[in-house]
Amino acid sequence: MDARPNYERAHFRCFPCGIVVRGLKRFVRHCTNVIHVAPYRCAYCNAGSTQHLRSLVRHLKNHHPNGENGLDGAGNVDDVDMNVDQNAEVNLENENDDLVDGGQHDDAEVSDHDANEEEGVELPGPDAIQDLCQAAARCTLNLRQASGVTTSAVQRFQVECNQMIRTVTDNNLIRVREFLTAEGIDSPASRALLQELQLEDPFRHVRSLKQQLNYFAREFGMVKPKTCFIGYRQDYFLNPATGQYEPVQVPMSFEYISIIETITSALSNPKIRNLIESETPSADGTIRSYLDGTRSQSRVLLTRYPKIIRLQLYWDDLEVVNALGSKTTIHKLAGFYVSIQNLPAIENSQLSSILLLALAHSEDLKVDNGFDSVLAPFLGELRKLESDRGVNIIVDGQPFVLRATLTTLVPGVSVASVS
């Protein structure tokens, strides 16, 4: 059996940054790519110091092949600490003087050899930039979810935040460039590091409303609304030229959010999914939820599928302009919302548990079949959810049969009173 140490299976610890690297070749590459402060001193014999980490690695290999504690059962060298001594002086009289000058004649050989290796330590690259963009997008999403924050306020925040990031980045870039110049460091790794520090605008993907909707749907699973056309209704508008009211045909449409996609998005949250699965009827006879009433026991669908999603539908008008102004009736909207009754009351009392279903102009609901037209997409999906086949969806990578039913309709109730 070969008793020689296996340096490719050994673990080496870089003392300046605390990283443990497995394999001598990867450790050498880490030492050449990462900027550390020299000199470096051997932790075992404290014989001398060097400006080159490669020389220290070669010293460990030649004079301490088994480490301080020897080889373990797997043939690995125990963790090696490389201590940094800022004030250490080079001791040329020591018998281990190759620790000092050993890197001067083998640097090119080691660099050329490591450049051909497949494994190595990579500098922060696209992943770090992607994380910054996602953080900026999530910050924008949180602002959008907050009440009272306008679009102009969100855009202003993005501009100011980007300016602050650019200021910090430029200052760090200047300091790093000055450090590299003072130390005489000019390598492909250092140039790549300077290039990576030149960050772009992290909000560039979520500037406009269209960009935000596309990004939120792609990265965060947001359900995008769909515009549905109803028809035309006749209205009267003032003609400024004649001063008379003239009849015009006004197109009617509304925004609908798929209830199937909304429930699928909610079930992707493990907390929501666990609360729904853990729901049980009251054991002491107290009515605490819909399951404790007699109506739930009389419905065949609830008896056949006890864990079916129970939906509660709300509908009410809301003003989007000054309530004391003259445009209140014209711009009034009708909002349709749903909540999941399977959740505990404390969860349903939160505003985030009230899910938007549709938005329409209140005037459009007053025409013939206007109300039915707005609810038609919801009722079409509800028929699929109430069928025995259900709807096949994917939740956390696993197939799932989704079933839901409408248990309660509450007209004329605002979101504020529900939450």
Tab-separated table of C-alpha atoms in Angstrom:
chain	number	residue	atom	x	y	z
A	1	MET	CA	0.000	0.000	0.000
A	2	ASP	CA	1.344	3.421	-0.993
A	3	ALA	CA	2.003	5.415	2.208
A	4	ARG	CA	2.841	8.653	0.431
A	5	PRO	CA	0.545	11.566	1.279
A	6	ASN	CA	-2.176	12.334	-1.240
A	7	TYR	CA	-1.918	16.087	-1.701
A	8	GLU	CA	-4.951	16.211	-3.978
A	9	ARG	CA	-7.092	14.855	-1.139
A	10	ALA	CA	-5.459	16.930	1.574
A	11	HIS	CA	-7.141	20.001	3.041
A	12	PHE	CA	-5.300	23.329	3.261
A	13	ARG	CA	-6.612	26.344	5.145
A	14	CYS	CA	-5.869	29.885	4.011
A	15	PHE	CA	-5.413	31.880	7.208
A	16	PRO	CA	-6.063	35.400	5.804
A	17	CYS	CA	-9.532	34.584	4.445
A	18	GLY	CA	-10.345	31.431	6.445
A	19	ILE	CA	-11.181	29.308	3.384
A	20	VAL	CA	-10.375	25.576	3.497
A	21	VAL	CA	-9.410	24.262	0.057
A	22	ARG	CA	-9.161	20.578	-0.794
A	23	GLY	CA	-6.260	19.641	-3.041
A	24	LEU	CA	-2.847	21.240	-3.407
A	25	LYS	CA	-3.452	22.423	-6.967
A	26	ARG	CA	-6.674	24.193	-6.077
A	27	PHE	CA	-4.994	25.699	-3.027
A	28	VAL	CA	-2.172	27.083	-5.177
A	29	ARG	CA	-4.703	28.585	-7.559
A	30	HIS	CA	-6.530	30.178	-4.636
A	31	CYS	CA	-3.267	31.700	-3.451
A	32	THR	CA	-2.515	33.139	-6.889
A	33	ASN	CA	-6.019	34.495	-7.551
A	34	VAL	CA	-6.885	35.951	-4.150
A	35	ILE	CA	-5.083	39.097	-3.015
A	36	HIS	CA	-3.604	38.717	0.474
A	37	VAL	CA	-1.158	40.713	2.512
A	38	ALA	CA	2.411	39.392	2.644
A	39	PRO	CA	4.730	38.195	4.109
A	40	TYR	CA	3.635	34.680	5.073
A	41	ARG	CA	5.263	32.470	7.692
A	42	CYS	CA	5.259	28.718	8.234
A	43	ALA	CA	3.050	27.704	11.164
A	44	TYR	CA	5.124	24.587	12.003
A	45	CYS	CA	8.760	25.622	12.122
A	46	ASN	CA	8.396	29.424	11.979
A	47	ALA	CA	11.547	29.358	9.892
A	48	GLY	CA	11.080	32.311	7.623
A	49	SER	CA	8.663	34.424	5.653
A	50	THR	CA	7.954	34.917	1.990
A	51	GLN	CA	6.184	37.291	-0.327
A	52	HIS	CA	4.879	34.367	-2.414
A	53	LEU	CA	2.263	31.943	-1.154
A	54	ARG	CA	3.453	29.390	-3.705
A	55	SER	CA	6.780	29.254	-1.909
A	56	LEU	CA	5.050	28.558	1.380
A	57	VAL	CA	3.067	25.735	-0.220
A	58	ARG	CA	6.236	24.211	-1.635
A	59	HIS	CA	7.904	24.539	1.775
A	60	LEU	CA	5.027	22.661	3.426
A	61	LYS	CA	5.256	19.942	0.805
A	62	ASN	CA	9.029	19.487	1.145
A	63	HIS	CA	9.530	19.888	4.907
A	64	HIS	CA	6.141	19.021	6.420
A	65	PRO	CA	4.610	16.439	4.052
A	66	ASN	CA	2.538	14.728	6.748
A	67	GLY	CA	1.493	17.825	8.633
A	68	GLU	CA	2.088	18.361	12.315
A	69	ASN	CA	-0.130	15.485	13.376
A	70	GLY	CA	0.684	13.104	10.524
A	71	LEU	CA	-1.699	11.349	8.158
A	72	ASP	CA	-5.133	10.202	9.152
A	73	GLY	CA	-6.727	6.911	8.136
A	74	ALA	CA	-7.859	8.269	4.766
A	75	GLY	CA	-4.408	9.496	3.836
A	76	ASN	CA	-5.342	13.180	4.195
A	77	VAL	CA	-3.136	15.847	5.639
A	78	ASP	CA	-4.706	17.582	8.633
A	79	ASP	CA	-5.791	21.184	8.208
A	80	VAL	CA	-2.796	23.466	7.743
A	81	ASP	CA	-2.926	26.993	9.139
A	82	MET	CA	-0.931	29.622	7.291
A	83	ASN	CA	-0.289	32.440	9.717
A	84	VAL	CA	0.223	36.003	8.547
A	85	ASP	CA	2.951	37.989	10.220
A	86	GLN	CA	2.841	41.614	9.147
A	87	ASN	CA	6.116	42.558	10.879
A	88	ALA	CA	8.109	39.414	10.177
A	89	GLU	CA	11.508	39.791	8.566
A	90	VAL	CA	13.042	37.409	6.068
A	91	ASN	CA	15.628	35.142	7.711
A	92	LEU	CA	18.140	34.219	5.019
A	93	GLU	CA	20.416	32.318	7.418
A	94	ASN	CA	17.798	29.730	8.266
A	95	GLU	CA	18.194	26.268	6.826
A	96	ASN	CA	14.785	26.644	5.207
A	97	ASP	CA	15.836	29.626	3.127
A	98	ASP	CA	14.066	28.088	0.141
A	99	LEU	CA	10.920	29.391	1.797
A	100	VAL	CA	12.103	32.909	0.966
A	101	ASP	CA	13.517	32.647	-2.523
A	102	GLY	CA	11.883	29.439	-3.674
A	103	GLY	CA	9.066	31.252	-5.402
A	104	GLN	CA	11.363	33.345	-7.570
A	105	HIS	CA	12.382	30.610	-10.001
A	106	ASP	CA	9.284	28.430	-9.991
A	107	ASP	CA	6.501	31.021	-10.185
A	108	ALA	CA	6.203	30.817	-13.951
A	109	GLU	CA	6.186	27.029	-13.877
A	110	VAL	CA	3.498	26.853	-11.214
A	111	SER	CA	1.362	29.503	-12.924
A	112	ASP	CA	1.586	27.781	-16.304
A	113	HIS	CA	0.741	24.454	-14.728
A	114	ASP	CA	-2.239	25.798	-12.799
A	115	ALA	CA	-3.573	27.678	-15.808
A	116	ASN	CA	-4.237	24.364	-17.520
A	117	GLU	CA	-6.177	22.874	-14.605
A	118	GLU	CA	-9.939	22.550	-14.911
A	119	GLU	CA	-10.694	23.257	-11.253
A	120	GLY	CA	-10.011	26.544	-9.540
A	121	VAL	CA	-11.360	29.373	-7.444
A	122	GLU	CA	-13.495	31.752	-9.487
A	123	LEU	CA	-13.895	35.422	-8.806
A	124	PRO	CA	-17.354	36.785	-8.002
A	125	GLY	CA	-19.052	37.015	-11.359
A	126	PRO	CA	-22.535	36.849	-12.868
A	127	ASP	CA	-24.032	35.147	-9.805
A	128	ALA	CA	-23.187	38.087	-7.547
A	129	ILE	CA	-24.553	40.547	-10.111
A	130	GLN	CA	-27.709	38.454	-10.460
A	131	ASP	CA	-28.197	38.452	-6.682
A	132	LEU	CA	-27.951	42.248	-6.626
A	133	CYS	CA	-30.524	42.549	-9.424
A	134	GLN	CA	-32.887	40.198	-7.598
A	135	ALA	CA	-32.483	42.201	-4.390
A	136	ALA	CA	-33.332	45.396	-6.286
A	137	ALA	CA	-36.362	43.734	-7.890
A	138	ARG	CA	-37.575	42.373	-4.546
A	139	CYS	CA	-37.206	45.830	-3.007
A	140	THR	CA	-39.320	47.249	-5.837
A	141	LEU	CA	-41.900	44.506	-5.309
A	142	ASN	CA	-42.148	45.302	-1.592
A	143	LEU	CA	-42.708	48.966	-2.413
A	144	ARG	CA	-45.431	48.004	-4.874
A	145	GLN	CA	-47.163	45.925	-2.229
A	146	ALA	CA	-47.144	48.760	0.294
A	147	SER	CA	-50.267	50.906	0.335
A	148	GLY	CA	-49.962	54.589	-0.502
A	149	VAL	CA	-46.751	54.265	-2.558
A	150	THR	CA	-47.220	55.754	-6.017
A	151	THR	CA	-45.418	54.809	-9.218
A	152	SER	CA	-43.497	58.085	-9.236
A	153	ALA	CA	-42.335	57.421	-5.664
A	154	VAL	CA	-41.060	53.974	-6.669
A	155	GLN	CA	-39.191	55.409	-9.646
A	156	ARG	CA	-37.672	58.150	-7.508
A	157	PHE	CA	-36.521	55.580	-4.977
A	158	GLN	CA	-34.876	53.522	-7.721
A	159	VAL	CA	-32.961	56.541	-9.024
A	160	GLU	CA	-31.709	57.583	-5.581
A	161	CYS	CA	-30.805	54.033	-4.570
A	162	ASN	CA	-28.908	53.451	-7.813
A	163	GLN	CA	-26.996	56.700	-7.294
A	164	MET	CA	-26.011	55.601	-3.794
A	165	ILE	CA	-24.821	52.203	-5.077
A	166	ARG	CA	-22.763	53.849	-7.819
A	167	THR	CA	-21.131	56.204	-5.311
A	168	VAL	CA	-20.120	53.351	-3.005
A	169	THR	CA	-18.941	51.228	-5.936
A	170	ASP	CA	-16.817	54.022	-7.409
A	171	ASN	CA	-15.163	54.690	-4.045
A	172	ASN	CA	-14.367	51.003	-3.549
A	173	LEU	CA	-13.041	50.746	-7.095
A	174	ILE	CA	-10.668	53.663	-6.521
A	175	ARG	CA	-9.377	52.188	-3.255
A	176	VAL	CA	-8.820	48.737	-4.770
A	177	ARG	CA	-7.038	50.215	-7.792
A	178	GLU	CA	-4.778	52.280	-5.522
A	179	PHE	CA	-3.964	49.198	-3.447
A	180	LEU	CA	-3.099	47.115	-6.505
A	181	THR	CA	-0.901	49.892	-7.868
A	182	ALA	CA	0.918	50.348	-4.553
A	183	GLU	CA	1.587	46.609	-4.267
A	184	GLY	CA	2.655	46.324	-7.892
A	185	ILE	CA	-0.021	43.730	-8.645
A	186	ASP	CA	-1.009	43.431	-12.286
A	187	SER	CA	-2.377	40.020	-13.196
A	188	PRO	CA	-5.369	38.680	-15.128
A	189	ALA	CA	-7.087	37.956	-11.819
A	190	SER	CA	-6.654	41.530	-10.570
A	191	ARG	CA	-7.881	42.980	-13.857
A	192	ALA	CA	-10.890	40.670	-13.748
A	193	LEU	CA	-11.583	41.813	-10.198
A	194	LEU	CA	-11.584	45.471	-11.258
A	195	GLN	CA	-13.939	44.661	-14.087
A	196	GLU	CA	-16.335	42.842	-11.766
A	197	LEU	CA	-16.437	45.842	-9.416
A	198	GLN	CA	-17.878	48.021	-12.182
A	199	LEU	CA	-21.541	47.306	-11.462
A	200	GLU	CA	-24.408	48.249	-13.725
A	201	ASP	CA	-27.751	49.658	-12.664
A	202	PRO	CA	-29.395	46.888	-10.562
A	203	PHE	CA	-32.855	48.337	-11.331
A	204	ARG	CA	-32.423	48.184	-15.102
A	205	HIS	CA	-34.763	45.170	-15.371
A	206	VAL	CA	-37.604	46.714	-13.329
A	207	ARG	CA	-37.750	50.333	-14.478
A	208	SER	CA	-41.087	50.469	-16.275
A	209	LEU	CA	-44.349	48.882	-15.166
A	210	LYS	CA	-44.196	46.395	-18.042
A	211	GLN	CA	-40.680	45.342	-17.056
A	212	GLN	CA	-41.767	44.908	-13.444
A	213	LEU	CA	-44.733	42.700	-14.334
A	214	ASN	CA	-42.623	40.492	-16.601
A	215	TYR	CA	-39.782	40.197	-14.074
A	216	PHE	CA	-42.076	39.505	-11.110
A	217	ALA	CA	-43.915	36.825	-13.073
A	218	ARG	CA	-40.684	35.190	-14.252
A	219	GLU	CA	-38.639	35.329	-11.047
A	220	PHE	CA	-41.168	35.550	-8.194
A	221	GLY	CA	-44.122	33.612	-9.595
A	222	MET	CA	-46.471	36.596	-9.737
A	223	VAL	CA	-49.741	35.878	-11.532
A	224	LYS	CA	-50.204	38.421	-14.320
A	225	PRO	CA	-53.719	39.799	-14.935
A	226	LYS	CA	-55.500	39.182	-18.210
A	227	THR	CA	-57.551	41.829	-20.004
A	228	CYS	CA	-61.009	40.546	-20.978
A	229	PHE	CA	-63.248	42.400	-23.428
A	230	ILE	CA	-66.967	42.668	-22.639
A	231	GLY	CA	-68.410	44.807	-25.415
A	232	TYR	CA	-69.506	48.413	-25.894
A	233	ARG	CA	-71.842	50.676	-23.980
A	234	GLN	CA	-73.262	54.038	-24.930
A	235	ASP	CA	-72.188	57.087	-23.003
A	236	TYR	CA	-72.274	60.860	-23.459
A	237	PHE	CA	-69.245	63.146	-23.571
A	238	LEU	CA	-69.045	66.906	-23.836
A	239	ASN	CA	-67.821	68.190	-27.190
A	240	PRO	CA	-65.655	71.281	-26.469
A	241	ALA	CA	-66.234	72.665	-29.962
A	242	THR	CA	-70.027	72.650	-29.825
A	243	GLY	CA	-70.570	72.666	-26.080
A	244	GLN	CA	-73.073	69.829	-26.470
A	245	TYR	CA	-73.086	66.294	-25.072
A	246	GLU	CA	-72.773	63.716	-27.838
A	247	PRO	CA	-73.323	59.943	-27.668
A	248	VAL	CA	-70.225	57.765	-28.067
A	249	GLN	CA	-69.493	54.043	-27.923
A	250	VAL	CA	-67.253	53.212	-24.962
A	251	PRO	CA	-65.388	49.857	-24.974
A	252	MET	CA	-65.877	47.778	-21.840
A	253	SER	CA	-63.173	45.519	-20.427
A	254	PHE	CA	-61.937	44.230	-17.098
A	255	GLU	CA	-58.800	42.695	-15.606
A	256	TYR	CA	-59.025	39.090	-14.455
A	257	ILE	CA	-56.483	37.069	-12.469
A	258	SER	CA	-56.722	33.306	-12.901
A	259	ILE	CA	-57.972	31.664	-9.717
A	260	ILE	CA	-56.158	28.427	-10.612
A	261	GLU	CA	-52.820	30.206	-10.950
A	262	THR	CA	-53.498	32.200	-7.776
A	263	ILE	CA	-54.162	29.081	-5.689
A	264	THR	CA	-51.147	27.354	-7.250
A	265	SER	CA	-48.962	30.285	-6.255
A	266	ALA	CA	-50.374	30.214	-2.715
A	267	LEU	CA	-49.750	26.472	-2.361
A	268	SER	CA	-46.111	26.964	-3.354
A	269	ASN	CA	-45.683	28.558	0.082
A	270	PRO	CA	-44.945	25.693	2.532
A	271	LYS	CA	-46.528	27.602	5.413
A	272	ILE	CA	-49.846	28.030	3.584
A	273	ARG	CA	-49.793	24.425	2.434
A	274	ASN	CA	-49.181	23.095	5.956
A	275	LEU	CA	-51.976	25.230	7.422
A	276	ILE	CA	-54.449	23.912	4.858
A	277	GLU	CA	-53.434	20.285	5.364
A	278	SER	CA	-53.546	20.551	9.170
A	279	GLU	CA	-57.093	21.977	9.334
A	280	THR	CA	-59.445	19.845	11.457
A	281	PRO	CA	-63.042	20.329	12.684
A	282	SER	CA	-63.661	21.519	16.216
A	283	ALA	CA	-63.565	18.722	18.795
A	284	ASP	CA	-65.668	20.418	21.509
A	285	GLY	CA	-68.642	21.367	19.351
A	286	THR	CA	-67.735	25.063	19.139
A	287	ILE	CA	-68.196	26.579	15.689
A	288	ARG	CA	-64.803	27.969	14.763
A	289	SER	CA	-64.816	27.511	10.990
A	290	TYR	CA	-66.996	26.509	8.075
A	291	LEU	CA	-66.273	22.835	8.761
A	292	ASP	CA	-68.071	23.047	12.123
A	293	GLY	CA	-71.402	24.069	10.565
A	294	THR	CA	-74.184	21.800	9.356
A	295	ARG	CA	-73.969	23.115	5.807
A	296	SER	CA	-70.498	21.705	5.285
A	297	GLN	CA	-71.717	18.266	6.306
A	298	SER	CA	-74.570	18.385	3.801
A	299	ARG	CA	-72.384	19.190	0.792
A	300	VAL	CA	-71.323	16.060	-1.062
A	301	LEU	CA	-68.197	17.683	-2.482
A	302	LEU	CA	-66.856	18.575	0.970
A	303	THR	CA	-67.634	15.107	2.279
A	304	ARG	CA	-65.904	13.414	-0.631
A	305	TYR	CA	-62.832	15.687	-0.559
A	306	PRO	CA	-62.276	16.965	3.014
A	307	LYS	CA	-59.120	18.909	2.032
A	308	ILE	CA	-60.730	20.729	-0.888
A	309	ILE	CA	-59.921	24.454	-1.097
A	310	ARG	CA	-62.894	26.515	0.085
A	311	LEU	CA	-63.170	29.975	-1.454
A	312	GLN	CA	-65.009	33.006	-0.131
A	313	LEU	CA	-65.849	35.715	-2.690
A	314	TYR	CA	-66.103	39.439	-1.871
A	315	TRP	CA	-67.329	42.245	-4.081
A	316	ASP	CA	-67.517	45.987	-3.504
A	317	ASP	CA	-67.059	49.333	-5.257
A	318	LEU	CA	-64.091	51.555	-4.535
A	319	GLU	CA	-63.165	55.094	-5.431
A	320	VAL	CA	-59.802	55.868	-7.000
A	321	VAL	CA	-60.181	59.669	-6.979
A	322	ASN	CA	-61.020	62.317	-4.422
A	323	ALA	CA	-64.210	61.207	-2.703
A	324	LEU	CA	-65.385	64.847	-2.484
A	325	GLY	CA	-64.656	65.639	-6.136
A	326	SER	CA	-66.920	65.598	-9.177
A	327	LYS	CA	-65.372	62.516	-10.843
A	328	THR	CA	-66.340	59.949	-8.228
A	329	THR	CA	-68.986	58.129	-10.233
A	330	ILE	CA	-67.094	58.092	-13.530
A	331	HIS	CA	-63.904	56.509	-12.182
A	332	LYS	CA	-65.446	54.154	-9.633
A	333	LEU	CA	-64.144	50.589	-9.836
A	334	ALA	CA	-65.662	47.286	-8.793
A	335	GLY	CA	-63.239	44.960	-7.041
A	336	PHE	CA	-63.665	41.201	-6.677
A	337	TYR	CA	-61.589	39.359	-4.085
A	338	VAL	CA	-61.300	35.825	-2.758
A	339	SER	CA	-59.921	34.341	0.429
A	340	ILE	CA	-59.128	30.747	1.365
A	341	GLN	CA	-61.391	29.599	4.192
A	342	ASN	CA	-59.118	26.662	5.001
A	343	LEU	CA	-56.678	29.055	6.659
A	344	PRO	CA	-57.053	30.033	10.325
A	345	ALA	CA	-58.924	33.221	11.144
A	346	ILE	CA	-55.740	34.996	12.220
A	347	GLU	CA	-54.241	34.374	8.779
A	348	ASN	CA	-57.356	35.458	6.890
A	349	SER	CA	-57.480	38.688	8.889
A	350	GLN	CA	-54.265	39.853	7.219
A	351	LEU	CA	-54.408	41.975	4.095
A	352	SER	CA	-51.982	39.653	2.279
A	353	SER	CA	-54.548	36.827	2.533
A	354	ILE	CA	-57.132	38.794	0.523
A	355	LEU	CA	-56.454	37.770	-3.085
A	356	LEU	CA	-57.499	40.028	-5.942
A	357	LEU	CA	-59.677	38.268	-8.510
A	358	ALA	CA	-60.920	40.961	-10.924
A	359	LEU	CA	-61.202	44.727	-11.425
A	360	ALA	CA	-63.856	46.362	-13.592
A	361	HIS	CA	-65.532	49.733	-14.049
A	362	SER	CA	-68.664	49.961	-11.955
A	363	GLU	CA	-70.560	51.468	-14.873
A	364	ASP	CA	-69.806	48.377	-16.968
A	365	LEU	CA	-71.585	46.153	-14.451
A	366	LYS	CA	-74.836	48.059	-14.904
A	367	VAL	CA	-75.301	47.049	-18.543
A	368	ASP	CA	-77.086	43.858	-19.542
A	369	ASN	CA	-75.082	40.775	-18.543
A	370	GLY	CA	-72.242	43.005	-17.340
A	371	PHE	CA	-71.964	41.296	-13.968
A	372	ASP	CA	-72.198	37.842	-15.525
A	373	SER	CA	-69.501	38.701	-18.077
A	374	VAL	CA	-67.043	39.712	-15.359
A	375	LEU	CA	-67.630	36.519	-13.370
A	376	ALA	CA	-67.681	34.236	-16.432
A	377	PRO	CA	-63.904	33.423	-16.404
A	378	PHE	CA	-64.020	32.698	-12.679
A	379	LEU	CA	-67.062	30.426	-12.979
A	380	GLY	CA	-65.456	28.596	-15.901
A	381	GLU	CA	-62.371	27.769	-13.847
A	382	LEU	CA	-64.508	26.964	-10.817
A	383	ARG	CA	-66.364	24.261	-12.755
A	384	LYS	CA	-63.035	22.577	-13.485
A	385	LEU	CA	-61.959	22.833	-9.856
A	386	GLU	CA	-65.237	21.335	-8.596
A	387	SER	CA	-65.119	18.365	-10.967
A	388	ASP	CA	-63.983	14.924	-9.838
A	389	ARG	CA	-60.947	15.153	-12.122
A	390	GLY	CA	-59.844	18.458	-10.636
A	391	VAL	CA	-56.950	20.387	-12.171
A	392	ASN	CA	-53.480	18.871	-12.416
A	393	ILE	CA	-50.791	21.296	-11.243
A	394	ILE	CA	-47.164	21.124	-10.119
A	395	VAL	CA	-46.320	22.171	-6.548
A	396	ASP	CA	-42.634	22.158	-5.566
A	397	GLY	CA	-41.845	19.881	-8.491
A	398	GLN	CA	-44.479	17.297	-7.512
A	399	PRO	CA	-47.787	16.592	-9.333
A	400	PHE	CA	-50.857	17.686	-7.404
A	401	VAL	CA	-54.600	17.478	-8.111
A	402	LEU	CA	-56.150	20.826	-7.223
A	403	ARG	CA	-59.810	21.008	-6.208
A	404	ALA	CA	-61.699	24.052	-4.955
A	405	THR	CA	-65.267	25.201	-4.426
A	406	LEU	CA	-67.098	28.433	-3.639
A	407	THR	CA	-68.732	28.338	-0.211
A	408	THR	CA	-69.595	31.974	0.542
A	409	LEU	CA	-70.458	35.115	-1.456
A	410	VAL	CA	-70.260	38.400	0.454
A	411	PRO	CA	-71.414	41.409	-1.641
A	412	GLY	CA	-70.781	45.005	-0.671
A	413	VAL	CA	-67.894	44.277	1.731
A	414	SER	CA	-64.707	46.295	1.366
A	415	VAL	CA	-61.233	44.905	1.858
A	416	ALA	CA	-60.704	47.175	4.866
A	417	SER	CA	-63.651	45.638	6.717
A	418	VAL	CA	-62.479	42.106	5.899
A	419	SER	CA	-58.913	42.658	7.097
